[in-house]
Tab-separated table of C-alpha atoms in Angstrom:
chain	number	residue	atom	x	y	z
A	144	MET	CA	-70.500	91.442	90.654
A	145	THR	CA	-73.955	93.342	90.396
A	146	ALA	CA	-74.465	97.257	92.190
A	147	ASP	CA	-78.095	95.962	92.407
A	148	ASN	CA	-77.691	97.432	95.839
A	149	ASP	CA	-77.085	101.095	97.360
A	150	LYS	CA	-73.788	100.184	98.624
A	151	PRO	CA	-71.077	101.150	96.751
A	152	GLU	CA	-68.421	97.938	95.947
A	153	LEU	CA	-65.137	97.828	97.798
A	154	SER	CA	-62.184	96.344	96.799
A	155	ASP	CA	-60.455	93.686	98.416
A	156	GLU	CA	-57.715	96.488	98.828
A	157	GLU	CA	-60.202	98.875	100.226
A	158	LEU	CA	-62.181	96.252	102.521
A	159	ASN	CA	-58.697	95.140	104.074
A	160	ALA	CA	-57.725	98.629	105.140
A	161	ARG	CA	-61.496	99.497	106.574
A	162	HIS	CA	-60.892	96.151	108.131
A	163	ALA	CA	-57.385	96.822	109.990
A	164	GLU	CA	-58.779	99.915	111.401
A	165	LYS	CA	-61.396	98.647	112.656
A	166	MET	CA	-60.058	95.708	114.553
A	167	ARG	CA	-57.244	98.596	115.751
A	168	LYS	CA	-59.915	99.976	117.294
A	169	LYS	CA	-61.436	97.049	118.800
A	170	LYS	CA	-57.999	96.056	120.212
A	171	ALA	CA	-57.435	99.527	121.795
A	172	ALA	CA	-60.766	99.008	123.660
A	173	ARG	CA	-60.802	95.572	124.534
A	174	ASP	CA	-57.401	96.112	126.100
A	175	LYS	CA	-58.552	98.737	128.369
A	176	ILE	CA	-61.197	97.387	129.278
A	177	MET	CA	-59.019	94.173	131.047
A	178	ALA	CA	-56.325	96.714	131.906
A	179	THR	CA	-58.983	97.258	134.848
A	180	LYS	CA	-59.232	93.658	135.277
A	181	THR	CA	-56.789	93.611	138.546
A	182	ILE	CA	-58.372	90.893	140.779
A	183	GLU	CA	-56.902	87.273	140.886
A	184	LYS	CA	-59.180	85.312	143.093
A	185	GLY	CA	-60.413	81.694	143.613
A	186	LEU	CA	-63.332	81.272	141.726
A	187	LEU	CA	-66.765	79.454	142.463
A	188	ILE	CA	-68.113	78.304	139.210
A	189	VAL	CA	-71.416	76.751	138.431
A	190	HIS	CA	-72.449	74.549	135.173
A	191	THR	CA	-75.875	74.453	134.944
A	192	GLY	CA	-79.131	73.577	132.952
A	193	LYS	CA	-80.766	71.274	130.691
A	194	GLY	CA	-77.944	70.899	127.660
A	195	LYS	CA	-74.756	68.418	127.822
A	196	GLY	CA	-71.606	69.993	128.745
A	197	LYS	CA	-71.833	70.643	132.319
A	198	SER	CA	-70.070	67.839	133.629
A	199	THR	CA	-67.747	67.932	130.775
A	200	ALA	CA	-66.315	71.123	130.901
A	201	GLY	CA	-65.738	70.588	134.471
A	202	PHE	CA	-64.157	68.301	133.195
A	203	GLY	CA	-62.200	70.603	131.056
A	204	MET	CA	-60.993	72.676	133.447
A	205	VAL	CA	-59.641	69.608	135.619
A	206	PHE	CA	-57.481	68.561	132.886
A	207	ARG	CA	-56.357	72.580	131.944
A	208	SER	CA	-55.761	73.116	135.737
A	209	LEU	CA	-53.396	69.884	135.586
A	210	GLY	CA	-51.432	70.920	132.493
A	211	HIS	CA	-50.476	73.628	133.919
A	212	GLY	CA	-49.754	71.038	137.087
A	213	HIS	CA	-52.165	72.374	139.980
A	214	LYS	CA	-52.858	70.321	142.487
A	215	VAL	CA	-56.716	69.079	142.115
A	216	GLY	CA	-59.969	67.100	143.406
A	217	VAL	CA	-62.783	65.606	141.922
A	218	VAL	CA	-65.495	64.376	144.214
A	219	GLN	CA	-67.999	62.786	142.260
A	220	PHE	CA	-71.637	63.175	144.153
A	221	VAL	CA	-73.716	60.638	141.441
A	222	LYS	CA	-71.487	57.885	140.580
A	223	GLY	CA	-71.939	57.095	136.737
A	224	ARG	CA	-71.495	60.504	135.705
A	225	ILE	CA	-67.861	60.378	136.017
A	226	GLU	CA	-67.725	57.508	133.129
A	227	THR	CA	-65.026	55.717	132.175
A	228	GLY	CA	-63.399	57.508	129.963
A	229	GLU	CA	-62.553	60.847	132.752
A	230	ARG	CA	-61.324	58.227	134.874
A	231	MET	CA	-58.609	56.386	132.529
A	232	ALA	CA	-57.335	59.748	131.310
A	233	LEU	CA	-57.049	61.312	134.778
A	234	GLU	CA	-55.074	57.639	135.085
A	235	ARG	CA	-52.083	59.621	133.247
A	236	PHE	CA	-52.282	62.396	135.781
A	237	SER	CA	-52.205	60.330	139.349
A	238	ASP	CA	-49.037	62.418	140.269
A	239	LEU	CA	-51.785	65.406	140.533
A	240	VAL	CA	-55.501	64.947	141.091
A	241	THR	CA	-57.432	62.665	143.774
A	242	VAL	CA	-60.945	61.514	142.677
A	243	LYS	CA	-63.322	60.290	145.187
A	244	ARG	CA	-66.246	58.546	143.930
A	245	MET	CA	-69.391	58.692	146.518
A	246	GLY	CA	-71.956	58.799	145.464
A	247	GLU	CA	-74.241	55.781	145.060
A	248	GLY	CA	-75.804	56.253	141.853
A	249	PHE	CA	-78.452	58.034	139.852
A	250	THR	CA	-81.511	57.970	142.857
A	251	TRP	CA	-83.237	56.679	140.518
A	252	GLU	CA	-80.930	53.839	140.488
A	253	THR	CA	-80.516	53.277	143.796
A	254	GLN	CA	-84.339	53.658	145.066
A	255	ASP	CA	-83.080	54.190	148.061
A	256	ARG	CA	-82.994	57.906	149.761
A	257	GLN	CA	-81.328	56.847	153.018
A	258	ARG	CA	-78.787	55.479	150.937
A	259	ASP	CA	-78.491	58.149	149.102
A	260	ILE	CA	-78.681	60.364	151.748
A	261	ASP	CA	-75.473	59.216	153.811
A	262	ALA	CA	-73.434	59.121	150.105
A	263	ALA	CA	-74.194	62.593	149.532
A	264	ARG	CA	-73.223	63.377	153.691
A	265	GLN	CA	-70.482	61.969	153.167
A	266	ALA	CA	-69.301	63.504	149.060
A	267	TRP	CA	-69.565	66.256	151.066
A	268	ASP	CA	-67.675	65.599	154.014
A	269	ALA	CA	-65.060	64.617	151.607
A	270	ALA	CA	-64.857	68.241	149.224
A	271	LYS	CA	-65.041	70.040	151.993
A	272	GLU	CA	-61.359	68.340	153.658
A	273	MET	CA	-60.232	69.324	149.756
A	274	ILE	CA	-61.359	72.397	150.199
A	275	THR	CA	-60.106	73.507	153.176
A	276	SER	CA	-56.562	71.509	152.730
A	277	GLY	CA	-54.281	73.450	151.130
A	278	ASP	CA	-53.446	70.892	148.858
A	279	TYR	CA	-55.016	71.416	146.364
A	280	ARG	CA	-55.386	74.351	143.574
A	281	LEU	CA	-58.928	73.080	141.296
A	282	VAL	CA	-61.786	71.238	143.019
A	283	LEU	CA	-64.509	69.805	141.225
A	284	CYS	CA	-67.707	68.709	142.957
A	285	ASP	CA	-69.105	67.009	140.035
A	286	GLU	CA	-73.503	66.757	140.138
A	287	LEU	CA	-73.510	68.238	143.428
A	288	ASN	CA	-76.629	70.279	142.531
A	289	ILE	CA	-78.264	66.829	141.346
A	290	VAL	CA	-78.291	66.568	145.747
A	291	LEU	CA	-78.396	69.399	146.804
A	292	ARG	CA	-81.856	69.918	144.169
A	293	TYR	CA	-83.285	66.551	146.333
A	294	ASP	CA	-82.160	68.273	149.514
A	295	TYR	CA	-80.214	65.772	150.661
A	296	LEU	CA	-77.821	68.530	152.089
A	297	ASP	CA	-78.443	71.886	152.998
A	298	ILE	CA	-78.453	74.013	150.262
A	299	ALA	CA	-77.888	76.831	153.473
A	300	GLU	CA	-75.036	74.726	154.803
A	301	VAL	CA	-73.002	74.632	152.007
A	302	VAL	CA	-73.188	78.202	150.985
A	303	GLU	CA	-72.827	78.976	154.290
A	304	PHE	CA	-69.178	76.842	153.978
A	305	LEU	CA	-67.910	78.197	150.234
A	306	GLU	CA	-68.667	82.473	151.665
A	307	ASN	CA	-66.433	81.740	154.890
A	308	GLU	CA	-64.210	78.670	154.973
A	309	LYS	CA	-63.584	78.072	151.275
A	310	PRO	CA	-59.699	79.175	150.662
A	311	GLU	CA	-59.211	82.455	148.971
A	312	ASP	CA	-57.293	81.034	146.762
A	313	VAL	CA	-58.852	77.435	145.764
A	314	HIS	CA	-61.124	77.250	142.665
A	315	VAL	CA	-64.202	75.551	142.908
A	316	VAL	CA	-66.118	73.738	140.154
A	317	ILE	CA	-69.819	72.539	140.716
A	318	THR	CA	-72.051	70.926	138.228
A	319	GLY	CA	-75.287	69.523	137.669
A	320	ARG	CA	-78.580	70.946	136.458
A	321	ASN	CA	-81.578	72.840	138.374
A	322	ALA	CA	-78.388	74.619	140.450
A	323	LYS	CA	-80.127	76.253	143.351
A	324	ASP	CA	-80.411	80.596	143.270
A	325	GLU	CA	-78.663	80.720	146.537
A	326	LEU	CA	-75.713	79.132	145.345
A	327	ILE	CA	-75.831	81.290	141.645
A	328	GLU	CA	-76.737	84.445	143.882
A	329	ILE	CA	-72.557	83.604	145.387
A	330	ALA	CA	-71.214	82.471	142.300
A	331	ASP	CA	-68.251	84.197	140.450
A	332	LEU	CA	-69.022	82.293	137.412
A	333	VAL	CA	-72.000	80.671	136.033
A	334	THR	CA	-73.152	79.146	132.355
A	335	ASP	CA	-76.216	77.448	131.890
A	336	MET	CA	-75.585	75.159	129.258
A	337	THR	CA	-79.279	75.375	127.026
A	338	GLN	CA	-80.081	72.769	125.005
A	339	ILE	CA	-80.628	73.319	121.369
A	340	LYS	CA	-80.545	69.842	119.843
A	341	HIS	CA	-79.665	66.532	121.660
A	342	PRO	CA	-78.708	62.977	120.143
A	343	PHE	CA	-80.923	60.837	121.676
A	344	ARG	CA	-83.898	62.732	120.184
A	345	SER	CA	-82.820	61.293	116.810
A	346	GLY	CA	-82.628	57.574	118.594
A	347	VAL	CA	-78.827	57.406	118.540
A	348	LYS	CA	-77.939	55.860	122.036
A	349	PRO	CA	-75.642	57.022	124.582
A	350	GLN	CA	-71.966	56.378	122.783
A	351	GLU	CA	-67.975	56.168	124.077
A	352	GLY	CA	-66.275	58.833	124.301
A	353	ILE	CA	-69.755	61.163	124.037
A	354	GLU	CA	-71.823	60.450	127.136
A	355	PHE	CA	-68.793	57.925	128.735
B	236	MET	CA	-92.774	70.538	163.678
B	237	THR	CA	-95.921	72.634	163.464
B	238	ALA	CA	-98.611	71.321	161.139
B	239	ASP	CA	-99.556	74.975	159.962
B	240	ASN	CA	-100.651	73.753	156.509
B	241	ASP	CA	-102.645	70.912	155.150
B	242	LYS	CA	-100.012	68.539	154.506
B	243	PRO	CA	-100.249	65.694	157.036
B	244	GLU	CA	-96.753	65.294	158.487
B	245	LEU	CA	-94.908	62.181	156.875
B	246	SER	CA	-92.218	60.158	158.909
B	247	ASP	CA	-89.129	59.282	157.603
B	248	GLU	CA	-89.869	56.058	157.186
B	249	GLU	CA	-93.205	56.803	154.989
B	250	LEU	CA	-90.747	59.641	152.789
B	251	ASN	CA	-88.718	56.639	151.853
B	252	ALA	CA	-90.961	54.409	150.852
B	253	ARG	CA	-93.325	56.825	148.648
B	254	HIS	CA	-89.529	57.639	147.494
B	255	ALA	CA	-88.524	54.655	146.501
B	256	GLU	CA	-91.894	53.891	144.556
B	257	LYS	CA	-91.132	57.132	142.727
B	258	MET	CA	-87.649	56.228	141.573
B	259	ARG	CA	-88.894	52.433	140.882
B	260	LYS	CA	-91.339	54.523	138.093
B	261	LYS	CA	-88.848	56.688	137.218
B	262	LYS	CA	-86.635	54.738	136.295
B	263	ALA	CA	-88.872	52.264	134.218
B	264	ALA	CA	-89.279	54.789	132.488
B	265	ARG	CA	-86.067	55.970	131.727
B	266	ASP	CA	-85.108	52.517	130.936
B	267	LYS	CA	-88.203	52.145	128.171
B	268	ILE	CA	-87.340	55.399	126.755
B	269	MET	CA	-83.841	54.508	126.436
B	270	ALA	CA	-83.788	50.773	124.779
B	271	THR	CA	-85.134	53.209	121.832
B	272	LYS	CA	-81.895	54.344	121.357
B	273	THR	CA	-79.626	52.128	118.785
B	274	ILE	CA	-78.298	53.962	116.398
B	275	GLU	CA	-74.285	55.010	116.924
B	276	LYS	CA	-73.056	57.229	114.192
B	277	GLY	CA	-70.382	59.950	114.399
B	278	LEU	CA	-71.980	63.020	115.708
B	279	LEU	CA	-71.662	66.703	114.736
B	280	ILE	CA	-71.654	68.587	117.736
B	281	VAL	CA	-71.808	72.191	117.992
B	282	HIS	CA	-70.581	74.407	121.190
B	283	THR	CA	-71.755	77.817	120.974
B	284	GLY	CA	-73.015	80.793	122.671
B	285	LYS	CA	-71.674	83.971	124.597
B	286	GLY	CA	-70.950	81.811	128.168
B	287	LYS	CA	-67.471	79.807	129.443
B	288	GLY	CA	-67.477	76.413	128.400
B	289	LYS	CA	-67.646	75.972	124.875
B	290	SER	CA	-63.823	75.162	123.805
B	291	THR	CA	-63.362	73.809	127.724
B	292	ALA	CA	-66.308	71.171	127.344
B	293	GLY	CA	-64.205	70.130	123.662
B	294	PHE	CA	-61.729	69.399	125.346
B	295	GLY	CA	-63.614	67.757	128.290
B	296	MET	CA	-64.701	65.352	124.915
B	297	VAL	CA	-61.110	65.353	123.691
B	298	PHE	CA	-59.605	63.857	126.747
B	299	ARG	CA	-62.623	61.516	127.948
B	300	SER	CA	-62.104	60.356	123.922
B	301	LEU	CA	-58.229	59.819	124.744
B	302	GLY	CA	-59.551	57.992	128.253
B	303	HIS	CA	-60.655	55.773	125.657
B	304	GLY	CA	-57.849	54.960	123.852
B	305	HIS	CA	-59.216	56.810	120.940
B	306	LYS	CA	-56.844	59.080	118.304
B	307	VAL	CA	-58.165	62.158	118.466
B	308	GLY	CA	-57.293	65.380	116.187
B	309	VAL	CA	-57.587	68.803	117.492
B	310	VAL	CA	-57.495	72.025	114.843
B	311	GLN	CA	-56.839	75.630	116.035
B	312	PHE	CA	-58.507	78.114	113.845
B	313	VAL	CA	-57.468	80.573	116.389
B	314	LYS	CA	-54.405	80.793	117.895
B	315	GLY	CA	-54.298	82.389	121.326
B	316	ARG	CA	-57.534	79.791	122.266
B	317	ILE	CA	-55.917	76.292	122.851
B	318	GLU	CA	-53.498	78.258	125.300
B	319	THR	CA	-50.655	76.170	127.491
B	320	GLY	CA	-53.456	74.045	130.066
B	321	GLU	CA	-54.754	72.373	127.410
B	322	ARG	CA	-51.296	72.173	125.439
B	323	MET	CA	-49.382	70.638	128.478
B	324	ALA	CA	-52.047	68.176	129.272
B	325	LEU	CA	-52.492	66.614	125.938
B	326	GLU	CA	-48.519	66.226	125.560
B	327	ARG	CA	-49.128	63.444	127.899
B	328	PHE	CA	-51.341	61.943	125.713
B	329	SER	CA	-48.754	62.229	122.218
B	330	ASP	CA	-49.009	58.699	121.130
B	331	LEU	CA	-53.282	59.481	119.973
B	332	VAL	CA	-53.366	62.998	119.978
B	333	THR	CA	-51.967	65.436	116.879
B	334	VAL	CA	-52.338	69.095	117.252
B	335	LYS	CA	-52.440	71.448	114.852
B	336	ARG	CA	-52.304	75.200	115.630
B	337	MET	CA	-53.231	76.902	112.446
B	338	GLY	CA	-54.452	80.456	113.382
B	339	GLU	CA	-52.888	83.515	113.735
B	340	GLY	CA	-54.976	85.204	116.879
B	341	PHE	CA	-57.498	86.538	116.999
B	342	THR	CA	-58.797	89.384	114.155
B	343	TRP	CA	-58.049	91.924	116.649
B	344	GLU	CA	-54.700	90.602	117.444
B	345	THR	CA	-53.755	90.025	113.677
B	346	GLN	CA	-55.535	92.842	112.075
B	347	ASP	CA	-54.744	91.848	108.963
B	348	ARG	CA	-57.632	90.039	106.901
B	349	GLN	CA	-56.164	88.535	104.686
B	350	ARG	CA	-53.490	86.791	106.928
B	351	ASP	CA	-57.013	85.976	108.609
B	352	ILE	CA	-58.612	84.524	105.650
B	353	ASP	CA	-55.104	82.123	104.426
B	354	ALA	CA	-54.822	80.630	107.705
B	355	ALA	CA	-58.215	80.093	107.953
B	356	ARG	CA	-58.587	78.251	104.539
B	357	GLN	CA	-55.085	76.406	105.997
B	358	ALA	CA	-57.028	75.164	108.777
B	359	TRP	CA	-59.636	74.253	107.384
B	360	ASP	CA	-57.946	71.756	104.642
B	361	ALA	CA	-56.175	70.357	107.787
B	362	ALA	CA	-59.381	69.736	109.843
B	363	LYS	CA	-60.657	68.304	106.184
B	364	GLU	CA	-57.389	65.930	106.218
B	365	MET	CA	-58.355	64.330	109.789
B	366	ILE	CA	-61.876	63.797	109.342
B	367	THR	CA	-61.604	61.656	106.532
B	368	SER	CA	-58.270	60.072	107.181
B	369	GLY	CA	-59.617	57.615	109.299
B	370	ASP	CA	-57.109	58.256	111.590
B	371	TYR	CA	-58.960	59.910	114.002
B	372	ARG	CA	-62.618	58.565	116.366
B	373	LEU	CA	-63.015	62.630	117.157
B	374	VAL	CA	-62.011	65.763	115.424
B	375	LEU	CA	-62.359	69.085	117.511
B	376	CYS	CA	-62.496	72.321	115.470
B	377	ASP	CA	-61.869	74.636	117.834
B	378	GLU	CA	-63.418	78.554	117.653
B	379	LEU	CA	-63.906	77.221	113.613
B	380	ASN	CA	-67.358	78.946	114.596
B	381	ILE	CA	-65.244	82.276	114.980
B	382	VAL	CA	-64.182	82.653	111.472
B	383	LEU	CA	-67.441	80.831	109.615
B	384	ARG	CA	-68.279	84.267	111.254
B	385	TYR	CA	-66.347	86.179	109.746
B	386	ASP	CA	-66.872	84.667	106.433
B	387	TYR	CA	-63.237	83.967	106.180
B	388	LEU	CA	-64.570	80.422	105.363
B	389	ASP	CA	-67.614	79.824	103.272
B	390	ILE	CA	-70.094	77.708	105.394
B	391	ALA	CA	-71.748	76.241	102.473
B	392	GLU	CA	-68.815	74.849	101.427
B	393	VAL	CA	-68.526	73.519	105.181
B	394	VAL	CA	-71.801	72.792	105.202
B	395	GLU	CA	-71.426	70.116	101.934
B	396	PHE	CA	-68.136	68.547	103.833
B	397	LEU	CA	-69.892	67.909	106.965
B	398	GLU	CA	-73.057	66.543	105.190
B	399	ASN	CA	-71.449	64.478	102.209
B	400	GLU	CA	-67.703	63.937	103.363
B	401	LYS	CA	-67.685	63.015	107.230
B	402	PRO	CA	-67.023	59.097	107.309
B	403	GLU	CA	-70.342	58.293	109.186
B	404	ASP	CA	-67.741	56.750	112.703
B	405	VAL	CA	-66.245	60.443	113.044
B	406	HIS	CA	-67.341	62.757	116.041
B	407	VAL	CA	-66.726	66.098	114.744
B	408	VAL	CA	-66.784	68.845	117.948
B	409	ILE	CA	-67.153	72.447	116.263
B	410	THR	CA	-67.184	75.482	119.058
B	411	GLY	CA	-67.133	79.175	119.180
B	412	ARG	CA	-69.146	81.787	119.647
B	413	ASN	CA	-72.344	83.175	116.843
B	414	ALA	CA	-72.299	79.566	114.873
B	415	LYS	CA	-74.035	79.700	111.306
B	416	ASP	CA	-77.725	79.020	111.606
B	417	GLU	CA	-76.877	75.981	108.333
B	418	LEU	CA	-74.464	74.249	110.717
B	419	ILE	CA	-76.912	74.038	113.789
B	420	GLU	CA	-78.713	72.685	111.200
B	421	ILE	CA	-77.213	69.830	110.394
B	422	ALA	CA	-75.997	69.056	113.595
B	423	ASP	CA	-76.777	66.394	116.182
B	424	LEU	CA	-75.536	67.843	118.847
B	425	VAL	CA	-76.251	71.828	119.802
B	426	THR	CA	-75.517	73.065	123.310
B	427	ASP	CA	-75.739	77.019	124.172
B	428	MET	CA	-73.305	78.159	126.522
B	429	THR	CA	-75.608	80.373	128.076
B	430	GLN	CA	-73.409	83.381	129.761
B	431	ILE	CA	-75.741	84.136	133.090
B	432	LYS	CA	-72.546	85.241	135.363
B	433	HIS	CA	-69.345	85.926	134.476
B	434	PRO	CA	-65.909	86.748	136.911
B	435	PHE	CA	-64.322	89.835	134.461
B	436	ARG	CA	-67.347	92.308	135.339
B	437	SER	CA	-66.272	92.000	139.092
B	438	GLY	CA	-63.326	92.934	137.842
B	439	VAL	CA	-61.054	89.801	138.050
B	440	LYS	CA	-58.483	89.222	135.754
B	441	PRO	CA	-58.123	86.005	133.424
B	442	GLN	CA	-55.997	83.604	135.705
B	443	GLU	CA	-54.064	80.063	135.036
B	444	GLY	CA	-56.352	77.154	134.753
B	445	ILE	CA	-59.138	79.386	134.431
B	446	GLU	CA	-58.828	81.455	131.353
B	447	PHE	CA	-55.827	79.501	129.435
């Protein structure tokens, strides 16, 4: 090694000792912070943004919860979004999970506004029933943001329900791009999946296990 | 309804007709674009950013792929990150999935730089073996970005392997915050999970099914 810069060269032993000291401090600081986190509650979680991973992370939470033996409900607001992979994987948890595929497809597939509105209403009624039933620890409202964005459901009504009627111990996960500000405002956890690179841009087609 | 603004009021029928026409155009444009996506290939996928959902979406992809009956490999670079929920859920797919928990815990837990470096090397060797074995359609390298960030593994070596030795038909998913630029450069799909709101800020503790 050269000594071109002003930093003294450290031996591996010195590096390791410094590292251990730094990490001891980091752990102490972290432990102190985590000791202040004492609240347990059902969370309102929103996955939004243009990038991939919103529904995928929603289903990741579903599987994590199923792993713990929790009962989980899934409502699909836009058919075509819970695809074969998820559906077939969930079949191994048929003792724990209830899936309702209510949507009629992307709005540019149906091309029928009234049918989309009716489907959104039915899906929301199913979601409300699941959330208030006492049967489920977690309910995934997949692509609810899409129908809210098109005003097929009234955001004020959805917010009012989540604020006042969602039981305290139920986690609700809502996915879809363009989450409304009113929803972000009342949520406990919001992640924006920001697209940095997407394979479609390089001409790659939707693939089994990736897009569906 | 009032007519305070200059927009003419539309009947539901007119609204629906406009919507149908707009959506027909949208579908035509979309179909045209998607027809140009013809390439099939194993993707290099990176989930990074400070927000929640990186590993969760990685596991979502694992379950989606398992649902299709694909064989999947998982290597955990930092123990404590594949937690009980995922592990228990994966047990229902023991015919299809191989999980290697190689890491020794967060670096501030071990406080032992040399042990972390050795663990990172072993985990990377296991990942390379899985990726080149021909046995797996998808390999998840959970929290690989963390050990790259601390230079416990050489990014140049990892990039060289992924560019030249990853088989064309294997998907590799890499998670963890602070993804290196060199990795983003060669990736096909990159999502930055951007934190908008996190429940720890309101004093909520890590909860079963949410954090683990």
